[in-house]
Short mmCIF file of C-alpha atoms and ligand atoms in Angstrom, two decimals:
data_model
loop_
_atom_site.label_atom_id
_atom_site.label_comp_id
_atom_site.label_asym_id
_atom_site.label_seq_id
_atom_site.Cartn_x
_atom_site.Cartn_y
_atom_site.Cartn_z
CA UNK A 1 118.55 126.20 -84.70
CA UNK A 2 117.57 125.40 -81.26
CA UNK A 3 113.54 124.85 -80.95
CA UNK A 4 113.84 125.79 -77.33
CA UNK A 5 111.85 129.06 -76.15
CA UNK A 6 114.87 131.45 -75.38
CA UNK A 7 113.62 134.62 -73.87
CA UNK A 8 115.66 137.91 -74.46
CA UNK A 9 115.92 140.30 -71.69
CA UNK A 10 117.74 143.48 -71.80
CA UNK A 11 117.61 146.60 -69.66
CA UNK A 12 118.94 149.59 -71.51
CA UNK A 13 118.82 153.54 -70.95
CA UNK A 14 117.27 154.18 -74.08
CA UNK A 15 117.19 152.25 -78.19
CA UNK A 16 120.63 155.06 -79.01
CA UNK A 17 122.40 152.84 -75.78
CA UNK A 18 121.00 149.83 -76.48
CA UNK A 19 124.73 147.79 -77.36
CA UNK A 20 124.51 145.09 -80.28
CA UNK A 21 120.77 146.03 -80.83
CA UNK A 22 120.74 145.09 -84.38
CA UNK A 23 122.31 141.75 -84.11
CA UNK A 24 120.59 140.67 -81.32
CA UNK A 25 117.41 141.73 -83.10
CA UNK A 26 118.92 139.43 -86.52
CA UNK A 27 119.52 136.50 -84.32
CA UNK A 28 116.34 136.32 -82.39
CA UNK A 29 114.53 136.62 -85.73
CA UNK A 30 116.06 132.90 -86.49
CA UNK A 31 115.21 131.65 -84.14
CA UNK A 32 112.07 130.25 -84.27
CA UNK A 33 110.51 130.37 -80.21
CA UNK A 34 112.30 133.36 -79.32
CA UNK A 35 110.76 135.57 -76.95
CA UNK A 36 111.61 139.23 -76.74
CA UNK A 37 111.56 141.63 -73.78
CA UNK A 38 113.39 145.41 -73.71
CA UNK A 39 113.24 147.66 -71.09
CA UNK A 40 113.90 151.03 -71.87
CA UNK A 41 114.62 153.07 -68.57
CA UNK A 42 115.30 156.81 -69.63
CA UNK A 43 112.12 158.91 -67.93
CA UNK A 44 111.72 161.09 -70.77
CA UNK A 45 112.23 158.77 -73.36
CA UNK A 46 109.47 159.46 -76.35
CA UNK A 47 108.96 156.25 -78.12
CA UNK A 48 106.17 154.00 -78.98
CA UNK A 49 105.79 151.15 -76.34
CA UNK A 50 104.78 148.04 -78.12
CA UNK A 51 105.09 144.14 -77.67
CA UNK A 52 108.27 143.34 -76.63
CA UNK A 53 109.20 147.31 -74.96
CA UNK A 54 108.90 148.39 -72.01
CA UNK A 55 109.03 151.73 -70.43
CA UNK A 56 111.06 151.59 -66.80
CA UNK A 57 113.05 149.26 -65.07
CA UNK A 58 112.92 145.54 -65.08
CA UNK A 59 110.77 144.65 -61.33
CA UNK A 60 110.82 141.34 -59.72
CA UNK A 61 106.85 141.41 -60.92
CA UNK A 62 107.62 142.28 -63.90
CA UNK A 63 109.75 138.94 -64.32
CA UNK A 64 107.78 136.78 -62.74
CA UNK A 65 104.95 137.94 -65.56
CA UNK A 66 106.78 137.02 -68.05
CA UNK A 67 106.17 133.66 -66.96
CA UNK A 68 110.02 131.53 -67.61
CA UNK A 69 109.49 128.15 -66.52
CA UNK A 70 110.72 127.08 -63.48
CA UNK A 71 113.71 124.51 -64.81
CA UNK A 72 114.71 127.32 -67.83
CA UNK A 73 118.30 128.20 -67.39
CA UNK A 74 118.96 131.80 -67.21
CA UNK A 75 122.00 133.90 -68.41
CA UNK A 76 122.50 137.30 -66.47
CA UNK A 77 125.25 139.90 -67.48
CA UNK A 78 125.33 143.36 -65.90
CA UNK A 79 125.89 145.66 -63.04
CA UNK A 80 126.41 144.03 -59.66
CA UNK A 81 123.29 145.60 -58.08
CA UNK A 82 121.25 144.98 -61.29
CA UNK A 83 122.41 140.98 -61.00
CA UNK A 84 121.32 140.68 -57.55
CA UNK A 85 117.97 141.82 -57.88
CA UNK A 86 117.42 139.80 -61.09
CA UNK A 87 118.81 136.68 -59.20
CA UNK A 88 116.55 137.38 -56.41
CA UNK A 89 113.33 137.70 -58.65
CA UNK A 90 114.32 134.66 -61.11
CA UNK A 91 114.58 132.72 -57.75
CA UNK A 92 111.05 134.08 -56.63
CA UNK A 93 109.89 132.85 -60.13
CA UNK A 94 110.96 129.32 -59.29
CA UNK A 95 114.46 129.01 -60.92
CA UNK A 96 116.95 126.91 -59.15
CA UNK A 97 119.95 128.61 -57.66
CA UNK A 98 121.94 125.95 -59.98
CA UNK A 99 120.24 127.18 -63.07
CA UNK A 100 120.71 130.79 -62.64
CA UNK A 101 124.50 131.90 -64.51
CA UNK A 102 126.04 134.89 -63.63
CA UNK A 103 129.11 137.06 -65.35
CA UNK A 104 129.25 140.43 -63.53
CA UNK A 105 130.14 143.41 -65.79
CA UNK A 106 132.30 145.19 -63.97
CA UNK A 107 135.57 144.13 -61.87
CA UNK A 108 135.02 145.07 -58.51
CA UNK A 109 131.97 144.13 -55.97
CA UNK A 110 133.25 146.82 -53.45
CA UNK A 111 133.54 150.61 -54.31
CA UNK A 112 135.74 152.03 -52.82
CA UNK A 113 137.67 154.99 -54.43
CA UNK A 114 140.65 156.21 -53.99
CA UNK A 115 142.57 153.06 -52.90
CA UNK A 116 144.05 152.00 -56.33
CA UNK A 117 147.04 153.56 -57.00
CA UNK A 118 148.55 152.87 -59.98
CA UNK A 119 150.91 155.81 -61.03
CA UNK A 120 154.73 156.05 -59.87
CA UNK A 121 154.16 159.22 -57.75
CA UNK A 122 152.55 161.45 -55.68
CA UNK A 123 149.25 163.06 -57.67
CA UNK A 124 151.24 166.09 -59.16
CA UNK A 125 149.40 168.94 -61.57
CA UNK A 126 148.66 167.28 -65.19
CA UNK A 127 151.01 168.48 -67.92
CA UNK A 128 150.92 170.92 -70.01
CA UNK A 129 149.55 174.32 -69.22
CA UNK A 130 146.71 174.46 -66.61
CA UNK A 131 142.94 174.16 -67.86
CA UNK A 132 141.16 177.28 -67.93
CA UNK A 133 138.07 175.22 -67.13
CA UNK A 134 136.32 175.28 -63.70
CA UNK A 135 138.42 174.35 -61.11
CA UNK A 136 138.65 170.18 -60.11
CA UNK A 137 139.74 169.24 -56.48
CA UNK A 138 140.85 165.98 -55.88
CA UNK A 139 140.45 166.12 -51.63
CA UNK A 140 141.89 163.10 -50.49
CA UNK A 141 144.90 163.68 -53.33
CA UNK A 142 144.72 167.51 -51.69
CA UNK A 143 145.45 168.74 -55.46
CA UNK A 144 143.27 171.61 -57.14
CA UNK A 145 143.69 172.13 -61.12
CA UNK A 146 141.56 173.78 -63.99
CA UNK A 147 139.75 171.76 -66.34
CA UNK A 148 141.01 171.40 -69.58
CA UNK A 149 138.66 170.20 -72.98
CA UNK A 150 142.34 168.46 -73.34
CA UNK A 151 140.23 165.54 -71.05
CA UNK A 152 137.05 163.81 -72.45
CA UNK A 153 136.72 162.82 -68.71
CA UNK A 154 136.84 163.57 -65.00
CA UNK A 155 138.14 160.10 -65.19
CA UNK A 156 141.01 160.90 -68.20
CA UNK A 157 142.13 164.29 -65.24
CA UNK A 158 142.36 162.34 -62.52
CA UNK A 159 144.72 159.97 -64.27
CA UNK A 160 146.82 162.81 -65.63
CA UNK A 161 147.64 163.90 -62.36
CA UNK A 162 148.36 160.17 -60.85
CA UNK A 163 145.33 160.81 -58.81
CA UNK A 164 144.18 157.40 -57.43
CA UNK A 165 140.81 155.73 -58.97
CA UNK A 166 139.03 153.15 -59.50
CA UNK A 167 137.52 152.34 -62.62
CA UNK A 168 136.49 149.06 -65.08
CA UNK A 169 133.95 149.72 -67.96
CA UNK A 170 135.08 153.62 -68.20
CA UNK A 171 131.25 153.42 -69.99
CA UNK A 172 128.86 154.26 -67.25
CA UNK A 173 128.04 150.73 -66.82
CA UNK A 174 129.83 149.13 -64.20
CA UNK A 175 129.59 152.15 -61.71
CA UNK A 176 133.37 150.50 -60.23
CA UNK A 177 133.97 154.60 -60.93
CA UNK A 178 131.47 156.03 -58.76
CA UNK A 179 133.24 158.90 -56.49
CA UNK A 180 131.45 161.26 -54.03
CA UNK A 181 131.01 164.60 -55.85
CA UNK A 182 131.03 167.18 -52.23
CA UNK A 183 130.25 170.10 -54.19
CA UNK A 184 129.65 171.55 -57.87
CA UNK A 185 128.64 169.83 -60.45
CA UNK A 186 128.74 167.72 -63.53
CA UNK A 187 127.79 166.53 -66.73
CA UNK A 188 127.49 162.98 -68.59
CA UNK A 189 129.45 162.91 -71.89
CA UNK A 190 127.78 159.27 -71.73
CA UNK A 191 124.53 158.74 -69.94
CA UNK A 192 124.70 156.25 -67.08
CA UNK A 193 122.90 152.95 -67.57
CA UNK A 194 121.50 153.52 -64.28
CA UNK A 195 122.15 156.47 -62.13
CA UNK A 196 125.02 156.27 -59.30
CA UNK A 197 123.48 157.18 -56.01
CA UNK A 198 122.93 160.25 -54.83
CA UNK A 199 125.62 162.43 -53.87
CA UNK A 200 127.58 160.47 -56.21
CA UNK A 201 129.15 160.84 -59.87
CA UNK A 202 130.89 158.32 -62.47
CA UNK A 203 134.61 160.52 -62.96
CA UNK A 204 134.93 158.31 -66.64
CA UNK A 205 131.44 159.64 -68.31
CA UNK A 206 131.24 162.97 -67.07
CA UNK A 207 132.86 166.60 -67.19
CA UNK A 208 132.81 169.80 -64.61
CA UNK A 209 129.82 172.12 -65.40
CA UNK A 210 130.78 174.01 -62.45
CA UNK A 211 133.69 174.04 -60.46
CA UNK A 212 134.04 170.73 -58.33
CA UNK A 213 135.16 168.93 -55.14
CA UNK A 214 135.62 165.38 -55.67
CA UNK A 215 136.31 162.86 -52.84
CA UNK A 216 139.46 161.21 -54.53
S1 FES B 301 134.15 152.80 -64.81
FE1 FES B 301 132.27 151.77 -65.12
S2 FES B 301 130.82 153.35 -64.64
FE2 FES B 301 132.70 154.36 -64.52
#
């Protein structure tokens, strides 16, 4: 095993979203100058704290505490937003640019929905008889249709009726699905790993609570 000191760093919403938890945890535990740091950034979340967990987001403080030397090599994988401000605090820590990898999780850099198009047609009603579910508006498609438990998604409607979106992780990760919601509301089948912005809803983890206007 490699003596180096590898520090672990991992942002999740909370230990139930927390992907490959249990291996990770096996894997640090061989290796012997592993360091471990979890940030768990649910508000309500009601667990212990404790060496190694942390309660909120990862802050460019926060990294530069945890005191990586300046020639380590760091390894970032995540949300576009979430990679730029660990980039920016690494390099504030005293990390080369040269030093710092990067793999994006998620596609797309720009969001932008409604541009892909992918389906043969014009967006046309789903099949099969309509949802007796609050109503879903797709305005820029200028289609209106009930919502139907048929869907797990807003996402899984939208693509029923050819409506045009743009999507990567389908998670709640990546936010490449993040669509102005103008009115109603939702709900998150899958809790985001970080909120989308206000004003703003992820179509492939959440369902109409209410009916809704979506800018698609
Ligand atoms: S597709 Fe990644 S958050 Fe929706």
């Amino acid at each position: 095993h490699s003596s180096r000191t590898v520090w672990w760093v991992h942002t999740a919403r909370d230990p139930g979203q927390q992907p490959f938890a249990e291996e990770a945890r096996q894997l640090l535990a061989r290796l012997p100058h592993a360091r471990v740091c979890i940030y768990y950034t649910a508000p309500d979340l009601e667990i212990a704290g404790g060496p190694g967990i942390t309660h909120g987001r990862m802050t460019s403080d926060g990294i530069r505490e945890l005191g990586i030397p300046a020639d380590a090599h760091a390894y970032l994988c995540g949300p576009e937003s979430f990679m730029s401000t660990v980039t920016s605090a690494l390099q504030r820590a005293g990390l080369s640019s040269s030093n710092i990898h990067t793999e994006v999780f998620g596609a797309l850099a720009a969001i932008n929905p409604g541009i892909t198009h992918t389906g043969s047609g014009p967006p046309h009603q789903p099949p099969g008889p309509r949802g007796t579910g609050p109503s879903v508006t797709f305005a820029r498609s200028g289609l209106s249709t009930g919502w139907s438990e048929r869907y797990a998604t807003l996402l899984e409607l939208a693509e029923a009726c050819e409506v045009p979106t743009r999507w990567s992780c389908r998670t709640g990760v990546c936010h490449t699905c993040a669509t102005p919601l103008l009115t109603g509301q939702v709900e998150y089948t899958t809790q985001p790993l970080e909120d989308p912005a206000s004003g703003e809803v992820l179509p492939c983890c959440s369902i109409p609570t209410t009916d809704v206007l979506l800018d698609l």
